[in-house]
Amino acid sequence: MSKIEFRGKRVDNREWVYGTVEFHLVDGDLTKIKRDAFITFDSMDKIGKVYRDRYEVDPATVGQCTGIPDKNGAEVFGGDIILATYDIGDGCDPRGLREKTIILDTWEAFIEFIFDVGHDAYIEIEVIGNIHDNPELIESEDR
């Protein structure tokens, strides 16, 4: 069983942190839409003492790890922008390899892509950015 991991951008310095996610209602009011989000993880000092680190993150940046690495071994998270290279033919197809940029704003976007190209197609994915750090990539068209 794989570990469930999340990431989010810290509100104080805009750096990414990875771990478990906690959402807290503002003032405990269920009618408010705003929630605070925190990423927590364990760290260890030089003598082996374990600390629980907790950072407030922008809730809009929180994404869950899919458990699927890209072609370079990088973990793929919700909010990532991936370049998918796929073969839609049997090797004799003149159309050959195609590339498509996919925005993983939802896991369903990737599943939909798999169904579109066919579950038995050769597919290679590479993380090329994310929607928070690379908004210019969202404008990318199919290649």
PDB file of C-alpha atoms in Angstrom:
ATOM      1  CA  MET A   1       0.000   0.000   0.000  1.00  0.00           C
ATOM      2  CA  SER A   2       1.409   3.371  -0.970  1.00  0.00           C
ATOM      3  CA  LYS A   3       1.695   6.290   1.417  1.00  0.00           C
ATOM      4  CA  ILE A   4      -0.884   9.033   0.972  1.00  0.00           C
ATOM      5  CA  GLU A   5       0.984  12.313   0.559  1.00  0.00           C
ATOM      6  CA  PHE A   6      -0.025  15.879  -0.174  1.00  0.00           C
ATOM      7  CA  ARG A   7       1.819  19.054  -1.047  1.00  0.00           C
ATOM      8  CA  GLY A   8       0.999  22.713  -0.652  1.00  0.00           C
ATOM      9  CA  LYS A   9       2.673  26.126  -0.908  1.00  0.00           C
ATOM     10  CA  ARG A  10       3.508  27.747   2.400  1.00  0.00           C
ATOM     11  CA  VAL A  11       1.774  31.086   2.951  1.00  0.00           C
ATOM     12  CA  ASP A  12       4.847  32.653   4.589  1.00  0.00           C
ATOM     13  CA  ASN A  13       7.510  31.989   1.923  1.00  0.00           C
ATOM     14  CA  ARG A  14       5.639  30.319  -1.009  1.00  0.00           C
ATOM     15  CA  GLU A  15       7.868  27.191  -0.838  1.00  0.00           C
ATOM     16  CA  TRP A  16       6.401  23.730  -1.384  1.00  0.00           C
ATOM     17  CA  VAL A  17       6.044  21.391   1.609  1.00  0.00           C
ATOM     18  CA  TYR A  18       5.050  17.725   1.533  1.00  0.00           C
ATOM     19  CA  GLY A  19       3.255  15.582   4.099  1.00  0.00           C
ATOM     20  CA  THR A  20      -0.253  15.087   5.430  1.00  0.00           C
ATOM     21  CA  VAL A  21      -2.900  17.757   5.076  1.00  0.00           C
ATOM     22  CA  GLU A  22      -5.212  19.275   7.690  1.00  0.00           C
ATOM     23  CA  PHE A  23      -8.095  21.614   6.946  1.00  0.00           C
ATOM     24  CA  HIS A  24      -9.472  23.820   9.710  1.00  0.00           C
ATOM     25  CA  LEU A  25     -12.697  25.771   9.516  1.00  0.00           C
ATOM     26  CA  VAL A  26     -12.193  29.462  10.217  1.00  0.00           C
ATOM     27  CA  ASP A  27     -13.739  30.254  13.615  1.00  0.00           C
ATOM     28  CA  GLY A  28     -15.313  26.779  13.599  1.00  0.00           C
ATOM     29  CA  ASP A  29     -18.219  28.142  11.550  1.00  0.00           C
ATOM     30  CA  LEU A  30     -19.605  25.564   9.111  1.00  0.00           C
ATOM     31  CA  THR A  31     -21.356  28.279   7.111  1.00  0.00           C
ATOM     32  CA  LYS A  32     -18.084  29.965   6.106  1.00  0.00           C
ATOM     33  CA  ILE A  33     -16.428  28.820   2.905  1.00  0.00           C
ATOM     34  CA  LYS A  34     -12.910  29.849   3.956  1.00  0.00           C
ATOM     35  CA  ARG A  35     -10.742  27.138   5.476  1.00  0.00           C
ATOM     36  CA  ASP A  36      -7.179  27.205   6.691  1.00  0.00           C
ATOM     37  CA  ALA A  37      -4.912  24.413   5.453  1.00  0.00           C
ATOM     38  CA  PHE A  38      -1.770  22.978   6.986  1.00  0.00           C
ATOM     39  CA  ILE A  39       0.809  20.447   5.814  1.00  0.00           C
ATOM     40  CA  THR A  40       2.438  18.443   8.595  1.00  0.00           C
ATOM     41  CA  PHE A  41       5.396  16.091   8.526  1.00  0.00           C
ATOM     42  CA  ASP A  42       8.002  14.601  10.834  1.00  0.00           C
ATOM     43  CA  SER A  43      11.617  15.733  10.788  1.00  0.00           C
ATOM     44  CA  MET A  44      14.623  14.602  12.764  1.00  0.00           C
ATOM     45  CA  ASP A  45      17.489  16.600  14.216  1.00  0.00           C
ATOM     46  CA  LYS A  46      21.152  15.523  14.239  1.00  0.00           C
ATOM     47  CA  ILE A  47      20.831  13.509  17.438  1.00  0.00           C
ATOM     48  CA  GLY A  48      17.721  11.636  16.314  1.00  0.00           C
ATOM     49  CA  LYS A  49      14.998  13.597  18.089  1.00  0.00           C
ATOM     50  CA  VAL A  50      11.811  13.650  16.018  1.00  0.00           C
ATOM     51  CA  TYR A  51       9.777  16.822  15.613  1.00  0.00           C
ATOM     52  CA  ARG A  52       6.359  17.357  14.093  1.00  0.00           C
ATOM     53  CA  ASP A  53       6.571  20.274  11.648  1.00  0.00           C
ATOM     54  CA  ARG A  54       3.397  22.095  10.627  1.00  0.00           C
ATOM     55  CA  TYR A  55       3.115  24.870   8.060  1.00  0.00           C
ATOM     56  CA  GLU A  56       0.106  26.849   6.941  1.00  0.00           C
ATOM     57  CA  VAL A  57      -0.371  26.501   3.189  1.00  0.00           C
ATOM     58  CA  ASP A  58      -2.592  28.152   0.613  1.00  0.00           C
ATOM     59  CA  PRO A  59      -5.604  25.793   0.390  1.00  0.00           C
ATOM     60  CA  ALA A  60      -5.843  26.384  -3.382  1.00  0.00           C
ATOM     61  CA  THR A  61      -2.379  24.837  -3.848  1.00  0.00           C
ATOM     62  CA  VAL A  62      -3.004  21.577  -1.995  1.00  0.00           C
ATOM     63  CA  GLY A  63      -2.671  18.554  -4.266  1.00  0.00           C
ATOM     64  CA  GLN A  64      -2.578  14.831  -3.572  1.00  0.00           C
ATOM     65  CA  CYS A  65       0.118  12.522  -4.871  1.00  0.00           C
ATOM     66  CA  THR A  66      -1.245  10.184  -7.548  1.00  0.00           C
ATOM     67  CA  GLY A  67       1.199   7.403  -6.706  1.00  0.00           C
ATOM     68  CA  ILE A  68       2.336   7.308 -10.331  1.00  0.00           C
ATOM     69  CA  PRO A  69       5.869   8.496 -11.133  1.00  0.00           C
ATOM     70  CA  ASP A  70       6.674  10.209 -14.405  1.00  0.00           C
ATOM     71  CA  LYS A  71       9.354   8.971 -16.816  1.00  0.00           C
ATOM     72  CA  ASN A  72      12.067  10.628 -14.686  1.00  0.00           C
ATOM     73  CA  GLY A  73      10.831   9.147 -11.414  1.00  0.00           C
ATOM     74  CA  ALA A  74       9.214  12.394 -10.187  1.00  0.00           C
ATOM     75  CA  GLU A  75       6.001  11.965  -8.217  1.00  0.00           C
ATOM     76  CA  VAL A  76       2.914  13.313  -9.983  1.00  0.00           C
ATOM     77  CA  PHE A  77       0.570  15.468  -7.875  1.00  0.00           C
ATOM     78  CA  GLY A  78      -2.825  17.015  -8.454  1.00  0.00           C
ATOM     79  CA  GLY A  79      -2.225  20.441  -9.978  1.00  0.00           C
ATOM     80  CA  ASP A  80       0.709  19.221 -12.055  1.00  0.00           C
ATOM     81  CA  ILE A  81       0.925  19.870 -15.760  1.00  0.00           C
ATOM     82  CA  ILE A  82       2.192  16.817 -17.572  1.00  0.00           C
ATOM     83  CA  LEU A  83       3.332  16.181 -21.096  1.00  0.00           C
ATOM     84  CA  ALA A  84       1.971  12.858 -22.284  1.00  0.00           C
ATOM     85  CA  THR A  85       3.655  11.180 -25.242  1.00  0.00           C
ATOM     86  CA  TYR A  86       1.584   8.364 -26.644  1.00  0.00           C
ATOM     87  CA  ASP A  87       1.457   6.034 -29.610  1.00  0.00           C
ATOM     88  CA  ILE A  88      -2.002   5.799 -31.099  1.00  0.00           C
ATOM     89  CA  GLY A  89      -1.039   3.224 -33.705  1.00  0.00           C
ATOM     90  CA  ASP A  90       0.431  -0.230 -33.946  1.00  0.00           C
ATOM     91  CA  GLY A  91       3.812   0.919 -35.250  1.00  0.00           C
ATOM     92  CA  CYS A  92       2.486   0.966 -38.827  1.00  0.00           C
ATOM     93  CA  ASP A  93       0.210   3.937 -38.238  1.00  0.00           C
ATOM     94  CA  PRO A  94       1.552   7.007 -40.101  1.00  0.00           C
ATOM     95  CA  ARG A  95       0.278   9.232 -37.309  1.00  0.00           C
ATOM     96  CA  GLY A  96       2.856   7.682 -34.943  1.00  0.00           C
ATOM     97  CA  LEU A  97       3.722   9.345 -31.659  1.00  0.00           C
ATOM     98  CA  ARG A  98       1.661  12.262 -30.417  1.00  0.00           C
ATOM     99  CA  GLU A  99       2.113  14.652 -27.526  1.00  0.00           C
ATOM    100  CA  LYS A 100      -0.539  16.254 -25.386  1.00  0.00           C
ATOM    101  CA  THR A 101      -0.279  18.628 -22.443  1.00  0.00           C
ATOM    102  CA  ILE A 102      -2.622  17.603 -19.628  1.00  0.00           C
ATOM    103  CA  ILE A 103      -3.510  19.714 -16.630  1.00  0.00           C
ATOM    104  CA  LEU A 104      -4.106  17.489 -13.616  1.00  0.00           C
ATOM    105  CA  ASP A 105      -6.492  19.808 -11.854  1.00  0.00           C
ATOM    106  CA  THR A 106      -8.416  16.630 -11.151  1.00  0.00           C
ATOM    107  CA  TRP A 107      -7.357  12.997 -11.302  1.00  0.00           C
ATOM    108  CA  GLU A 108     -10.342  12.433 -13.579  1.00  0.00           C
ATOM    109  CA  ALA A 109      -8.602  14.553 -16.263  1.00  0.00           C
ATOM    110  CA  PHE A 110      -5.852  11.937 -16.555  1.00  0.00           C
ATOM    111  CA  ILE A 111      -8.286   9.001 -16.485  1.00  0.00           C
ATOM    112  CA  GLU A 112     -10.327  10.686 -19.231  1.00  0.00           C
ATOM    113  CA  PHE A 113      -7.154  11.047 -21.312  1.00  0.00           C
ATOM    114  CA  ILE A 114      -6.372   7.329 -20.840  1.00  0.00           C
ATOM    115  CA  PHE A 115      -9.840   6.406 -22.091  1.00  0.00           C
ATOM    116  CA  ASP A 116      -9.503   8.796 -25.042  1.00  0.00           C
ATOM    117  CA  VAL A 117      -6.240   7.288 -26.337  1.00  0.00           C
ATOM    118  CA  GLY A 118      -7.055   3.721 -25.331  1.00  0.00           C
ATOM    119  CA  HIS A 119      -6.002   1.714 -22.322  1.00  0.00           C
ATOM    120  CA  ASP A 120      -3.582  -0.408 -24.366  1.00  0.00           C
ATOM    121  CA  ALA A 121      -1.756   2.555 -25.937  1.00  0.00           C
ATOM    122  CA  TYR A 122       1.871   3.278 -25.090  1.00  0.00           C
ATOM    123  CA  ILE A 123       1.858   6.347 -22.833  1.00  0.00           C
ATOM    124  CA  GLU A 124       4.852   8.119 -21.284  1.00  0.00           C
ATOM    125  CA  ILE A 125       4.300  11.072 -18.972  1.00  0.00           C
ATOM    126  CA  GLU A 126       6.614  13.844 -17.781  1.00  0.00           C
ATOM    127  CA  VAL A 127       5.865  16.581 -15.245  1.00  0.00           C
ATOM    128  CA  ILE A 128       6.658  19.891 -16.955  1.00  0.00           C
ATOM    129  CA  GLY A 129       5.313  22.230 -14.282  1.00  0.00           C
ATOM    130  CA  ASN A 130       2.235  22.925 -12.202  1.00  0.00           C
ATOM    131  CA  ILE A 131      -0.715  25.277 -12.354  1.00  0.00           C
ATOM    132  CA  HIS A 132       0.577  27.420  -9.469  1.00  0.00           C
ATOM    133  CA  ASP A 133       4.178  28.035 -10.576  1.00  0.00           C
ATOM    134  CA  ASN A 134       3.714  27.809 -14.351  1.00  0.00           C
ATOM    135  CA  PRO A 135       0.332  29.324 -15.309  1.00  0.00           C
ATOM    136  CA  GLU A 136       1.697  30.079 -18.789  1.00  0.00           C
ATOM    137  CA  LEU A 137       1.733  26.328 -19.504  1.00  0.00           C
ATOM    138  CA  ILE A 138      -2.035  26.154 -19.049  1.00  0.00           C
ATOM    139  CA  GLU A 139      -2.366  27.940 -22.373  1.00  0.00           C
ATOM    140  CA  SER A 140      -0.444  25.128 -24.155  1.00  0.00           C
ATOM    141  CA  GLU A 141      -2.238  23.492 -27.026  1.00  0.00           C
ATOM    142  CA  ASP A 142      -1.960  19.880 -28.202  1.00  0.00           C
ATOM    143  CA  ARG A 143       1.224  19.365 -30.160  1.00  0.00           C
TER     144      ARG A 143
END
